């Protein structure tokens, strides 16, 4: 008895960064949490399966991967509009985060996970606080997540110990859907000694790292002025890059920095909407791909983005790398699709079992309905995913072999209740007292 | 007896380019095709109205305005991906357009109008061929449109005469929803003599102009090299700018060109997704606003865009003007909303009666449902329209006082039939023989 049969769909295959193929009339066979076969429809006997999904007219793609988010920040959505990065931190985000109370992160995580699943995202790397609440929400939702408890130098050894404890408690939890790692905030909020301590702890406990660095060229310049080293050089110097590391943003990475990232096998999370909205530079994804650095897409938090929409991030990736190169041939359809799926999986260190619809891979699948007016007539389904698709096209989502959204209804989260609770907390969460901020931005 | 009462909605008001206000608990009263009053809900007696819409929980905004499109090109959607502008024209678009047969433009227009209405767009300025078919589709759909029959210098006087005839036949048709104008293609496909002839015809017949010009800096440079004048100077020289003119794109406009546009009261249609996708420059919207040039948003055709989504164009406007200025404070929420509505109306010469929810204005209204996960909790509805909204949030659309989409169902177009006919034409329409192109791009 096999568990799940997805019948008669189009299947998007991305064998490498330059090829995207859409096969018609396919069945996807799933046993436990893995894909066992993808084959022409009609060969499998539905009565041999515990569950079948008639996916006629739907397109199956690998679940989208969000390699950098602060999911619970959906609670603050819309509270920091059109302000530059220094004021964004010092007058908005860090004062707002002073409002967080027990229960808020769990609530925000449930709300954000519902939005992610609704938009076809099956894995999210989240970097935030009170992560026991976040992990409990992930367990409940059915999503896959890579979780790190954000720590600052000001938290010292105690903060690090707590975050290691969190990692050890939740590593491999939720049927293997949860992976944990260490999440120092950034070189500009974590002095070298603290980063060295984090690196030592990571080596001892065999944990990976997720950190912000070189978010802007200004940060790179300020770092060189103050320390003689770029933020990426600091990551190398302090030993962080000796462990597999996800570097969020790296918009201010120099050519030498990209070579350092490549040498250590570090990966980069690219969150283009945040960069545009805050007037930052863009991650040089094309150059990083050329250097062999794995790049995944991220939403960042919803106070900069303002949503958790990875389809939009994929579209912006394709459009903006063309813009920067001043040519339409850069970041074509296949490379954009690769980055949103396989690139993300490699960035999270799971490229050999996640991010592709192939036998043996984890069964994380988004089924999209491309019958909407904005896709029709459908001359080119792969291009339509990159340039036309929106979250409402996502019809059904499978994670780890289990259906978590069916016909646009998220199954494991009580969305009505979560929305009502979020609404009740709005007034309390939107207070801002810049004197009460949790950190100060002064890179 | 008044005709339509929209009850108990949020109302977006944009009194000027720097202010966007959302009033809660409002009724919108409509008589014939105009808004007569907007007032706190409860004051109007529903029994005095022919029709009421319970808009509780919905947000009313002015219908979005698309100031530059080639709507029937939806038929070619997805057929020219990731290719540079010269190949895009010579190997894809102009060979594809050789396939157009009687009936195709009407079909594409119906399909595209359904997509536009579905996305909250109530007015579209369309620049294409076989425009009798397009006008008939507009009449049927209930949309408002500004229609011009695209002509090239190769068509000579006969093409111009036909297009003038088209304009005279359809001017003010469909209860005033159709406006017509002359639509020479571009300075690089229309020699000066031809443009002078168009300008003379426009003066004689009191018609406005809609033309592509200065699409890229390369075009501007090539024009200066060949003729000693920029494309915008050619528009001035040949007398076109003596009539109200919509200039599509103007990405390659110099500072002097912007001053010329301002002097003549010409307006600009900004289609940001096309520019990114084709690796072009961007219209300098902020500089044009500062110079007093009216700018509206456009989708361009779906072979560059690949959709007709003006909410996305508004989002890209806000994000990309920030990007170019390298600061988050440029093109804030209010200015983006203004450009998508009032700016577009002014660009089309209708700013005193279109593009705002105010008494006396034409009743073109999009009602949006912002209850989706990607908006919640809704701290800032105006920002959510710019940074979060997608076409599926559009719930009900009113144009010229008539409901044309109710609860996400487009009323006047048989979408199922149109989609079926579009699918049947796909193979024929996707043939490409570069030798059979309708024009050659060599600016």
mmCIF file of N, CA and C in Angstrom, chain B residues 1-7 27-32 36 39 42-53:
data_model
loop_
_atom_site.group_PDB
_atom_site.id
_atom_site.type_symbol
_atom_site.label_atom_id
_atom_site.label_comp_id
_atom_site.label_asym_id
_atom_site.label_seq_id
_atom_site.Cartn_x
_atom_site.Cartn_y
_atom_site.Cartn_z
ATOM 1 N N UNK B 1 -35.522 58.858 -7.575
ATOM 2 C CA UNK B 1 -34.894 57.521 -7.575
ATOM 3 C C UNK B 1 -33.455 57.645 -8.064
ATOM 4 N N UNK B 2 -32.514 57.228 -7.194
ATOM 5 C CA UNK B 2 -31.116 57.218 -7.624
ATOM 6 C C UNK B 2 -30.768 55.785 -8.003
ATOM 7 N N UNK B 3 -29.688 55.617 -8.740
ATOM 8 C CA UNK B 3 -29.496 54.325 -9.382
ATOM 9 C C UNK B 3 -28.791 53.276 -8.526
ATOM 10 N N UNK B 4 -27.688 53.657 -7.898
ATOM 11 C CA UNK B 4 -26.871 52.644 -7.238
ATOM 12 C C UNK B 4 -26.353 53.187 -5.912
ATOM 13 N N UNK B 5 -26.491 52.364 -4.875
ATOM 14 C CA UNK B 5 -25.975 52.716 -3.549
ATOM 15 C C UNK B 5 -24.967 51.646 -3.129
ATOM 16 N N UNK B 6 -23.737 52.063 -2.925
ATOM 17 C CA UNK B 6 -22.708 51.146 -2.408
ATOM 18 C C UNK B 6 -22.591 51.439 -0.922
ATOM 19 N N UNK B 7 -22.933 50.427 -0.105
ATOM 20 C CA UNK B 7 -23.121 50.688 1.318
ATOM 21 C C UNK B 7 -21.957 50.244 2.184
ATOM 22 N N UNK B 27 -20.998 55.449 2.524
ATOM 23 C CA UNK B 27 -21.851 55.049 1.396
ATOM 24 C C UNK B 27 -21.451 55.871 0.164
ATOM 25 N N UNK B 28 -21.500 55.230 -0.988
ATOM 26 C CA UNK B 28 -21.268 55.953 -2.245
ATOM 27 C C UNK B 28 -22.582 55.958 -3.023
ATOM 28 N N UNK B 29 -23.083 57.138 -3.368
ATOM 29 C CA UNK B 29 -24.349 57.282 -4.082
ATOM 30 C C UNK B 29 -24.064 57.609 -5.554
ATOM 31 N N UNK B 30 -24.736 56.922 -6.434
ATOM 32 C CA UNK B 30 -24.478 57.066 -7.869
ATOM 33 C C UNK B 30 -25.791 57.315 -8.611
ATOM 34 N N UNK B 31 -25.796 58.337 -9.471
ATOM 35 C CA UNK B 31 -26.940 58.559 -10.364
ATOM 36 C C UNK B 31 -26.410 58.550 -11.792
ATOM 37 N N UNK B 32 -27.027 57.709 -12.619
ATOM 38 C CA UNK B 32 -26.513 57.566 -13.992
ATOM 39 C C UNK B 32 -25.078 57.099 -13.948
ATOM 40 N N UNK B 36 -22.763 60.938 -6.978
ATOM 41 C CA UNK B 36 -23.442 62.158 -6.531
ATOM 42 C C UNK B 36 -23.040 62.533 -5.113
ATOM 43 N N UNK B 39 -20.924 59.676 1.715
ATOM 44 C CA UNK B 39 -21.365 60.149 3.030
ATOM 45 C C UNK B 39 -21.365 58.994 4.032
ATOM 46 N N UNK B 42 -25.698 54.941 6.467
ATOM 47 C CA UNK B 42 -26.890 55.047 7.302
ATOM 48 C C UNK B 42 -27.749 56.250 6.977
ATOM 49 N N UNK B 43 -27.186 57.260 6.330
ATOM 50 C CA UNK B 43 -27.958 58.463 6.016
ATOM 51 C C UNK B 43 -28.884 58.242 4.824
ATOM 52 N N UNK B 44 -28.468 57.386 3.895
ATOM 53 C CA UNK B 44 -29.265 57.180 2.680
ATOM 54 C C UNK B 44 -30.277 56.048 2.900
ATOM 55 N N UNK B 45 -31.463 56.209 2.341
ATOM 56 C CA UNK B 45 -32.510 55.172 2.446
ATOM 57 C C UNK B 45 -32.382 54.222 1.252
ATOM 58 N N UNK B 46 -31.992 52.973 1.495
ATOM 59 C CA UNK B 46 -31.761 52.030 0.384
ATOM 60 C C UNK B 46 -32.984 51.877 -0.525
ATOM 61 N N UNK B 47 -34.180 52.096 0.004
ATOM 62 C CA UNK B 47 -35.368 51.886 -0.833
ATOM 63 C C UNK B 47 -35.476 52.944 -1.932
ATOM 64 N N UNK B 48 -34.682 54.010 -1.811
ATOM 65 C CA UNK B 48 -34.703 55.040 -2.852
ATOM 66 C C UNK B 48 -33.766 54.709 -4.017
ATOM 67 N N UNK B 49 -33.149 53.542 -3.968
ATOM 68 C CA UNK B 49 -32.157 53.192 -4.995
ATOM 69 C C UNK B 49 -32.625 51.982 -5.794
ATOM 70 N N UNK B 50 -32.318 52.042 -7.075
ATOM 71 C CA UNK B 50 -32.661 50.941 -7.961
ATOM 72 C C UNK B 50 -31.882 49.680 -7.571
ATOM 73 N N UNK B 51 -30.632 49.873 -7.107
ATOM 74 C CA UNK B 51 -29.760 48.736 -6.789
ATOM 75 C C UNK B 51 -28.861 49.120 -5.620
ATOM 76 N N UNK B 52 -28.635 48.159 -4.732
ATOM 77 C CA UNK B 52 -27.684 48.410 -3.643
ATOM 78 C C UNK B 52 -26.629 47.301 -3.632
ATOM 79 N N UNK B 53 -25.431 47.679 -3.198
ATOM 80 C CA UNK B 53 -24.355 46.697 -2.991
ATOM 81 C C UNK B 53 -23.938 46.791 -1.536
#
